Coordinates of C-alpha atoms and ligand atoms in Angstrom, one line a residue:
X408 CA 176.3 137.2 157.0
X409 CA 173.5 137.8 158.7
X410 CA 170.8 135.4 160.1
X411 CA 167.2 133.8 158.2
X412 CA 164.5 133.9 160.5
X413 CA 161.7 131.8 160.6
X414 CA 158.8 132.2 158.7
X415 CA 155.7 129.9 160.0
X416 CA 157.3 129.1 162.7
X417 CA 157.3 132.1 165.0
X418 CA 154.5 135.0 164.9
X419 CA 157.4 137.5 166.0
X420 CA 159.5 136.8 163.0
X421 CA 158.9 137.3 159.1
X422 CA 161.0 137.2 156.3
X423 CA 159.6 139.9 154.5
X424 CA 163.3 141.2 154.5
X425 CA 164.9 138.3 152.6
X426 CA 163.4 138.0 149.0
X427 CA 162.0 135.4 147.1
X428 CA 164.7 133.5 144.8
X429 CA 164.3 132.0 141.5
X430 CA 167.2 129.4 141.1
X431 CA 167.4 128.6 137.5
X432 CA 168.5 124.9 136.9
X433 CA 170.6 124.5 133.7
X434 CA 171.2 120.9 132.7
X435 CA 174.9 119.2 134.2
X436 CA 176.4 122.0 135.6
X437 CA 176.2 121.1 139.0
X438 CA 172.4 122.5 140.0
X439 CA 170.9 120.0 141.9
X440 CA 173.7 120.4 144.4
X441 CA 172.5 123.9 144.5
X442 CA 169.0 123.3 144.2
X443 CA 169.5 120.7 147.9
X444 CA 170.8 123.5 149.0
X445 CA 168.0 125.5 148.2
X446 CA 165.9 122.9 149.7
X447 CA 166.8 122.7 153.0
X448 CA 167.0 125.9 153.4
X449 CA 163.3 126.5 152.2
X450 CA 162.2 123.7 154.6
X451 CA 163.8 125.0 157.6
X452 CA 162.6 128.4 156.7
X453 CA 158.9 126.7 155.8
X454 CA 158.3 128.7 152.6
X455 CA 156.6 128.3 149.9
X456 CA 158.1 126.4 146.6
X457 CA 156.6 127.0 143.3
X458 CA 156.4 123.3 142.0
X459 CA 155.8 121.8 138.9
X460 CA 151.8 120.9 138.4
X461 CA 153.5 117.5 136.8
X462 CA 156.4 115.8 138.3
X463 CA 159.5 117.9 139.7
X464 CA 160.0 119.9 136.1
X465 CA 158.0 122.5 134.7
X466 CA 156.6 121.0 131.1
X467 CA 160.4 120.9 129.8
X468 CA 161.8 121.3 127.0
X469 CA 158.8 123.5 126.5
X470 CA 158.6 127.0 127.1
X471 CA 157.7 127.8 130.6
X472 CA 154.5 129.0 131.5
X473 CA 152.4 130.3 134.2
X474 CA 149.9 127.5 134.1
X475 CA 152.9 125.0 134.8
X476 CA 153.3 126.1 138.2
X477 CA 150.9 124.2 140.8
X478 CA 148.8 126.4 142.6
X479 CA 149.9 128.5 145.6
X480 CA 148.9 126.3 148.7
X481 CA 146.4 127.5 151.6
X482 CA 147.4 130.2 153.6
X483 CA 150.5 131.4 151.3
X484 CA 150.1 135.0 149.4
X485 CA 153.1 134.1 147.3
X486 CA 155.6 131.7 146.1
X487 CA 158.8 131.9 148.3
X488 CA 161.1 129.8 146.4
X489 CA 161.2 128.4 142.6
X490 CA 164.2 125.8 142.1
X491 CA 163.3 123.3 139.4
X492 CA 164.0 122.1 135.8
X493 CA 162.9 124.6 133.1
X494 CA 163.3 126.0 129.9
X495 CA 163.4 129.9 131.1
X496 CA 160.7 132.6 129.6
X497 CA 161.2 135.6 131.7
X498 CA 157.8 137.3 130.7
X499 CA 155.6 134.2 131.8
X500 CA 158.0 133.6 135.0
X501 CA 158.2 137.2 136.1
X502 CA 154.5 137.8 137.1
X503 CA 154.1 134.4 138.9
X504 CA 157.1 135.4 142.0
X505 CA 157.4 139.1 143.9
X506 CA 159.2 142.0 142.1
X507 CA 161.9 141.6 144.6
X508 CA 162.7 138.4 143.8
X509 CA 166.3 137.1 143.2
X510 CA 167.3 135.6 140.1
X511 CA 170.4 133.0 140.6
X512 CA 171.6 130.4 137.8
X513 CA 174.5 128.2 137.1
X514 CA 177.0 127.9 134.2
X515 CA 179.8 125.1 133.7
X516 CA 182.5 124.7 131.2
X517 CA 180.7 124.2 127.6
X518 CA 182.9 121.0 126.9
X519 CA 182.5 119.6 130.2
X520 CA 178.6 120.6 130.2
X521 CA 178.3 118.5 126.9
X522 CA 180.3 115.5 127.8
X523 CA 177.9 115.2 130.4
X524 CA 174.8 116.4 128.3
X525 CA 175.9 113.9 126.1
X526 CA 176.6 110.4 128.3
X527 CA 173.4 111.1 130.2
X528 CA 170.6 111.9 127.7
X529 CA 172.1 109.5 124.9
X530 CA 169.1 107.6 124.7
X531 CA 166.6 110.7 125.6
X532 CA 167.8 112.9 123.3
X533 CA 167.3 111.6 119.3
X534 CA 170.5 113.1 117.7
X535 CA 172.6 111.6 120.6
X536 CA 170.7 108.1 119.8
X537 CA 171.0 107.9 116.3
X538 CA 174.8 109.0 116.6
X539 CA 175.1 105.8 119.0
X540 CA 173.6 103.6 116.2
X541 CA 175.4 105.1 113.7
X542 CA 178.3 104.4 115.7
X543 CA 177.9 100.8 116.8
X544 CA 181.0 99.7 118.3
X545 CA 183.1 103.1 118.3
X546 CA 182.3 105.9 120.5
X547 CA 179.1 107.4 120.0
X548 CA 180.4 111.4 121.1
X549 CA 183.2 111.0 118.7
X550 CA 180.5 109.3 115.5
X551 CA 177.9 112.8 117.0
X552 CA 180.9 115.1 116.6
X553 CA 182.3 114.1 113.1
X554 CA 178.8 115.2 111.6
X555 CA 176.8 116.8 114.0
X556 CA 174.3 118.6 111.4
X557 CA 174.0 114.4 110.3
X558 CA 172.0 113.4 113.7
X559 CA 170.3 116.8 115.0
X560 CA 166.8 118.5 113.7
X561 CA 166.2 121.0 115.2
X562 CA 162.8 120.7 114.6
X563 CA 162.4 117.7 116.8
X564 CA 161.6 119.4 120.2
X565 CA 163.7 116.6 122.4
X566 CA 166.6 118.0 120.8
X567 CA 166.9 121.0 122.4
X568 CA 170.0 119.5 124.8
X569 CA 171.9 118.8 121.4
X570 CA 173.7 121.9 121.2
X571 CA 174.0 125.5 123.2
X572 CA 172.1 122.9 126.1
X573 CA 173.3 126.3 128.6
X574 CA 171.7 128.4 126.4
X575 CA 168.8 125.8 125.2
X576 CA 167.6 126.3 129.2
X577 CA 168.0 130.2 129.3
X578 CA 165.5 130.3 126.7
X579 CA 167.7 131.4 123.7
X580 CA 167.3 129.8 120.3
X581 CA 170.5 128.6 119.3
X582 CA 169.9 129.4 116.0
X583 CA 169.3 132.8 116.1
X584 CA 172.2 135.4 116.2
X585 CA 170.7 138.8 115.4
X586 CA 169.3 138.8 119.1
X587 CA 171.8 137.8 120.5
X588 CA 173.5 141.0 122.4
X589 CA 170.2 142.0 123.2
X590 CA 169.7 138.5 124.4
X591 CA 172.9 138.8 126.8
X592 CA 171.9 141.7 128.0
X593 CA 168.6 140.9 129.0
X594 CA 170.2 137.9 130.8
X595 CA 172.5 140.1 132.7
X596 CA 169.6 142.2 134.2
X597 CA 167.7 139.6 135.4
X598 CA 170.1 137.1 137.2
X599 CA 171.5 139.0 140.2
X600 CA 174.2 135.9 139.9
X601 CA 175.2 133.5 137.3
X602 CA 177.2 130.8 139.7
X603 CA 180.0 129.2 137.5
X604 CA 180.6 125.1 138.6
X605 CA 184.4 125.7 138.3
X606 CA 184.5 128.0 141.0
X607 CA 181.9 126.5 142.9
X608 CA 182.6 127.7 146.6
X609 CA 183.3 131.0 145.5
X610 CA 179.8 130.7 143.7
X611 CA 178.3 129.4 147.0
X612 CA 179.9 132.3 148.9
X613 CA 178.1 134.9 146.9
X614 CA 174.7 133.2 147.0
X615 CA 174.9 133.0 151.2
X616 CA 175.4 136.9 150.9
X617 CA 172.7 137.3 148.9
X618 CA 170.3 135.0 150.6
X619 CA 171.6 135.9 153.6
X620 CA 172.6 132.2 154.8
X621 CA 174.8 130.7 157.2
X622 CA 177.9 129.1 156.1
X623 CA 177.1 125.8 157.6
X624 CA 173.6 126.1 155.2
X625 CA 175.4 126.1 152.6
X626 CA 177.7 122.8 153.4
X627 CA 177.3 120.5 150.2
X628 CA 177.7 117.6 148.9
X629 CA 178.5 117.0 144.9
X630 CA 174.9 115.5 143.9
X631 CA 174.3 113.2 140.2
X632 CA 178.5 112.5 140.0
X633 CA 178.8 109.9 137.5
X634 CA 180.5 106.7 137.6
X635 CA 184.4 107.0 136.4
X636 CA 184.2 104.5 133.4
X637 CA 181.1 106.8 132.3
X638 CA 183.2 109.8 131.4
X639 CA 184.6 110.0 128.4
X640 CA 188.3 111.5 128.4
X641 CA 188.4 114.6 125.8
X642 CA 191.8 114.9 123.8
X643 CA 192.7 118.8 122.3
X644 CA 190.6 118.0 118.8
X645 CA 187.5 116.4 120.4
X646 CA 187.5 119.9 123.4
X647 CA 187.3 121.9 120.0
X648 CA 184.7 120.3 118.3
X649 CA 182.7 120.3 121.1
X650 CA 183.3 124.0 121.8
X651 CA 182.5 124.4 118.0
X652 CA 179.7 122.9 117.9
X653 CA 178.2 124.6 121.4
X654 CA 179.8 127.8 120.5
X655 CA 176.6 130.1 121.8
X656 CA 177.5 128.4 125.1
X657 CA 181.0 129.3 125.0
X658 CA 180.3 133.0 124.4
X659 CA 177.8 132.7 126.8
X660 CA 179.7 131.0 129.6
X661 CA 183.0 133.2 129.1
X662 CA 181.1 136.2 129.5
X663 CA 179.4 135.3 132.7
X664 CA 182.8 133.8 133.8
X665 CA 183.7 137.6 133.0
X666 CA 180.9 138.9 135.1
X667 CA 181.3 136.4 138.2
X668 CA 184.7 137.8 138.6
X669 CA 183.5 141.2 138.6
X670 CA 181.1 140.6 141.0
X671 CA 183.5 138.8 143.4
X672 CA 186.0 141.8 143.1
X673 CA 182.9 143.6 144.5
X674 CA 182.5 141.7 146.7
X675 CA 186.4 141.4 147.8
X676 CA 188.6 139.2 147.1
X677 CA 190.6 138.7 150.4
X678 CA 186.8 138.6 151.8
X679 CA 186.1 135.7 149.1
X680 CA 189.2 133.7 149.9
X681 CA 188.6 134.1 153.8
X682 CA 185.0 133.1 153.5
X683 CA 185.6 130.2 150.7
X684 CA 188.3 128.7 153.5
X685 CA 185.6 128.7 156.1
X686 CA 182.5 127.6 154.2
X687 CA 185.2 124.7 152.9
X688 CA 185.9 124.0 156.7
X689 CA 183.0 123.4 158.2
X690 CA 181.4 121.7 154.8
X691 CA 184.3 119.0 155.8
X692 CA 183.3 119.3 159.3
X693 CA 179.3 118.1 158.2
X694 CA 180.4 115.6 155.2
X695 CA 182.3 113.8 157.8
X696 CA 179.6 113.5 160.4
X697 CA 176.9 112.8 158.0
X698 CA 178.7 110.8 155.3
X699 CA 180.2 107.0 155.8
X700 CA 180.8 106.4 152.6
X701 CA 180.6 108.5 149.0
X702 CA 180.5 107.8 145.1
X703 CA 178.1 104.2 146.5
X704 CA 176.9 102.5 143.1
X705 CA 173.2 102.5 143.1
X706 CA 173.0 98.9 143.5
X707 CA 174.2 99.8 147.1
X708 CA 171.9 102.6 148.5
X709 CA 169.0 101.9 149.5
X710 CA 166.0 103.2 147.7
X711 CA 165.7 106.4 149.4
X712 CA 168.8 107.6 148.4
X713 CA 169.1 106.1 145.2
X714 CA 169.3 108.9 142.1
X715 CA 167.3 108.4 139.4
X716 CA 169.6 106.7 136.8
X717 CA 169.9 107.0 133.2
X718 CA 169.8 104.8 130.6
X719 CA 173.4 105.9 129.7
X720 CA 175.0 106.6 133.0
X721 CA 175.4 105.2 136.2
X722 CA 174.6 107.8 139.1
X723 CA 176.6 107.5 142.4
X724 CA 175.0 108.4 145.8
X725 CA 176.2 108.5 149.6
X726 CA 175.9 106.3 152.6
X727 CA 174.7 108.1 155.9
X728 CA 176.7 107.7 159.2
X729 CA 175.1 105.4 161.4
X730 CA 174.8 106.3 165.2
X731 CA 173.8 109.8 164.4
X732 CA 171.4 111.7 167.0
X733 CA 167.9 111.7 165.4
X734 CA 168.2 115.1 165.1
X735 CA 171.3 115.0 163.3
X736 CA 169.9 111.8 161.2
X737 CA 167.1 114.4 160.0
X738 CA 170.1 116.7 158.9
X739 CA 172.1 113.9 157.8
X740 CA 169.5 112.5 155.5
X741 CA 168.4 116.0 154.1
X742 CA 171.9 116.3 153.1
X743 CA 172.7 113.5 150.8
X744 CA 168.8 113.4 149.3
X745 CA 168.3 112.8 145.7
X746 CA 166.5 115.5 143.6
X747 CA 163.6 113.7 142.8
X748 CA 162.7 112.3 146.6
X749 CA 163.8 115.3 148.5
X750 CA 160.9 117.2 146.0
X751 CA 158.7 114.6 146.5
X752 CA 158.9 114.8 150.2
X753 CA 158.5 119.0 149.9
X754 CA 155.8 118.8 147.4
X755 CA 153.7 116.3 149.9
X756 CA 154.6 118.3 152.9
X757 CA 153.3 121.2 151.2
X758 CA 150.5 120.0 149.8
X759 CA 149.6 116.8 152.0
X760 CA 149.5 115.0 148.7
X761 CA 151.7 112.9 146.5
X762 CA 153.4 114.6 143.5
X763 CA 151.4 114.3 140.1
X764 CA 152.6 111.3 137.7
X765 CA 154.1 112.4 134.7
X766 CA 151.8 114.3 132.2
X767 CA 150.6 111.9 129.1
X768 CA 153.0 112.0 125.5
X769 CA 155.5 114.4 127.3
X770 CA 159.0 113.9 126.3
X771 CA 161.1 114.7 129.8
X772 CA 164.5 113.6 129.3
X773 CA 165.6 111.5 132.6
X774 CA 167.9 112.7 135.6
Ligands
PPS2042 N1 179.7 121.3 143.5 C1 179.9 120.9 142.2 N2 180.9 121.5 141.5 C2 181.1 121.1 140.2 N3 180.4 120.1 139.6 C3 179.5 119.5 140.3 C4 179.1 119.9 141.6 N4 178.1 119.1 142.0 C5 177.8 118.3 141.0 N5 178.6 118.5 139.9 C6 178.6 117.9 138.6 O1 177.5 118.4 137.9 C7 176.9 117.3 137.1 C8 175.5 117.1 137.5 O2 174.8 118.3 137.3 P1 173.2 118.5 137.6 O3 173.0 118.3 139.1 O4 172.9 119.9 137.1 O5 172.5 117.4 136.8 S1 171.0 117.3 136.4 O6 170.8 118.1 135.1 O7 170.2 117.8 137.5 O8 170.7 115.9 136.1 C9 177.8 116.1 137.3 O9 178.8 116.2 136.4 P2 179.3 114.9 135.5 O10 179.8 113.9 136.6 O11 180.3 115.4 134.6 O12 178.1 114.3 134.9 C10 178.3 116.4 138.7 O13 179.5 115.7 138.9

C-alpha cells in the first residue's frame, strides 16, 4: 500500500494521483466508524470536504441535491472528500465531485440494520412511534412487526427508515419493483465498493487499497455502539419478519455480500487474510495507547466526546489515556471523536466559522 502525500502542506507534493471519494453513509451499519476514518485522513491530508450547507447532513430524508452542499471554500478548485448523511441521487451528486472520484458505501445485515433502525429512531420516525403507543407495556418492535402496513405511510416523508432503511438511503423507492434490476445495476457501477459491517476489516482492507492508506490510518474504533439492555434479542420468527418486511434490503445486501466476495477474491484471499491480521494488529496496538476505558455511558464522558443520544437509546463513548504526548493526545482524541464534534471541528477549520443550526421545519432524525 502505497503512501498519501500531502496536499497543502508541501508545494512539491499533490494528490492529483489519489481521487476524490464519496463515502456514502447508510443508517446503522457501522458508517460513522468509517466516516472517522475518513476524517482523519482528510485532515491530515488537508482536503477539501463537501459539507452539508445545514448541520452535518445533507437536507435528509430528502433527495440530495446540488444546492445542499456548502460552497467550495477559498483557494479549493474541488471537493476532495464527501462523507456525510444522505439520501443518494446519483445525477445531482455526480456533477458536484471529479469524474475520478471513488464511490465507497456500507451494507449490514437487514435484521441487524433494523433492530438498530428501530431502537434508535423510535421516537423520530412516526410508524416506529405509534407502534410504541400501540404497544404500551409490551415491546414496541414486536407490536411494529405483527402489523407493519398498521403504523407506516408511506406518504409521510419521516418514514423513509421504516422499511428497506439500506435501500431508503441509496435512493431506491421501496415500493417500486419494475426498476429494480436496473436499479442494482446502476448501483453496482457506481460504488467501486460496497463495504459489508460483518466483515468489517476485510471491508477496511479494500478501502486502504483503494485510497491508498496506511494500515495504521485505518485503526478504528467501533463508533454509536449502543448500551446492552438497548438491544433487543431476535428469536427465529421475529429475524423473519423483519427480513420480510425489509425484503428489498435483503436482496440488496445479499447481492453485494455476493459482490464483496468477488472483489476480495480479486484482490486475493491469502493477501486479505495477511493484511486483515496486520491492520487488526496494530489497530490493538493504537486502541490500547489511546483508549483507557470503552463502552463509557454518556453520563461519564465529558462533553467533547459525548455522542449525540437518542431518545430511544443510550450511546456509549471512550475514555482517552491520560499521560499521552501532546502529539499523541491530538491523535488520541481524533480517534475516539463523535460524528457530530469531529464535523464541527472540520467544518470550522475549513471555513473559520461555526456549522449552520439546523434548517427551520426540517425533520432530521437524531444520531
Ligand atoms: N466496525 C464495526 N463493525 C460492525 N458494526 C459496527 C462497527 N462500528 C459500529 N458498528 C455498529 O453500527 C451501528 C452504528 O452505525 P452508524 O455509525 O452507521 O450509525 S448512525 O446512523 O451514524 O447513527 C451500531 O450498531 P448497534 O449497536 O446495533 O446500534 C454499532 O455498534
Amino acid at each position: 500500500i502505497c503512501h498519501r502525500s500531502a496536499k497543502k502542506d508541501s508545494i512539491h507534493f499533490t494528490w492529483s494521483y489519489i481521487p476524490p471519494v464519496v463515502f456514502l453513509k447508510t443508517h446503522k451499519t457501522g458508517g460513522s466508524t468509517v466516516q472517522n476514518v475518513l476524517f482523519r485522513m482528510g485532515e491530515k491530508d488537508g482536503a477539501t470536504f463537501a459539507f452539508p450547507y445545514y448541520t452535518y447532513q445533507f437536507s435528509y430524508p430528502d433527495k440530495f441535491r446540488a444546492d445542499f452542499v456548502d460552497e467550495l471554500p477559498e483557494g479549493s478548485s474541488n471537493f476532495d472528500i464527501l462523507c456525510s448523511h444522505m439520501r443518494l441521487d446519483i445525477e445531482e451528486l455526480r456533477p458536484m465531485m471529479l469524474p475520478n472520484t471513488i464511490y465507497v458505501t456500507i451494507l449490514r445485515d437487514p435484521v441487524l440494520t433494523f433492530e438498530s433502525v428501530f431502537s434508535c429512531y423510535t421516537s423520530t420516525v412516526p410508524a416506529f412511534t405509534l407502534a410504541k403507543k400501540a404497544a404500551e407495556h409490551r415491546s414496541a418492535l414486536s407490536m411494529f412487526l405483527e402489523s407493519p402496513e398498521s403504523f407506516w405511510d408511506p406518504k409521510e416523508p419521516r418514514n423513509g427508515l421504516a422499511k428497506n432503511p439500506m435501500s431508503f438511503d441509496l435512493g431506491l423507492d421501496g415500493q417500486k419493483w419494475d426498476s429494480w434490476p436496473t436499479d442494482l445495476t446502476q448501483l453496482e457501477e457506481t460504488f467501486q465498493l460496497v463495504m459489508i459491517a460483518e466483515h468489517f476489516d476485510e471491508s477496511l482492507v479494500l478501502l486502504g487499497a483503494l485510497l491508498k492508506l496506511e494500515l495504521e490510518e485505518l485503526a478504528y474504533v467501533h463508533f454509536n455502539t449502543r448500551s446492552a439492555q438497548d438491544l433487543t434479542p431476535l428469536d427465529d420468527i421475529t429475524k423473519a419478519k423483519i427480513r420480510a418486511w425489509n425484503r428489498m434490503d435483503v436482496l440488496l445486501y445479499d447481492f453485494f455480500l455476493h459482490l464483496f466476495w468477488e472483489k476480495a477474491a480479486r484482490y486475493g484471499m491469502e493477501r486479505l487474510k495477511k493484511d486483515v491480521a496486520r491492520l487488526r494488529a496494530s489497530t490493538d496496538r493504537i486502541r490500547q495507547k489511546c483508549v483507557s476505558r470503552k463502552e463509557v455511558p454518556p453520563g461519564e464522558l465529558e462533553d467533547l466526546l459525548r455522542p449525540v443520544q437518542t431518545d430511544s437509546a443510550t450511546i456509549l463513548g471512550y475514555h482517552v489515556q491520560g499521560n499521552l504526548t501532546k502529539q499523541d493526545q491530538g491523535f488520541c482524541m481524533r480517534f475516539v471523536l463523535p460524528e457530530r464534534h469531529y464535523h464541527a471541528h472540520l467544518y470550522f477549520q475549513q471555513y473559520g466559522r461555526a456549522m449552520r443550526p439546523v434548517e427551520i421545519n426540517r425533520y432530521q432524525p437524531r444520531g
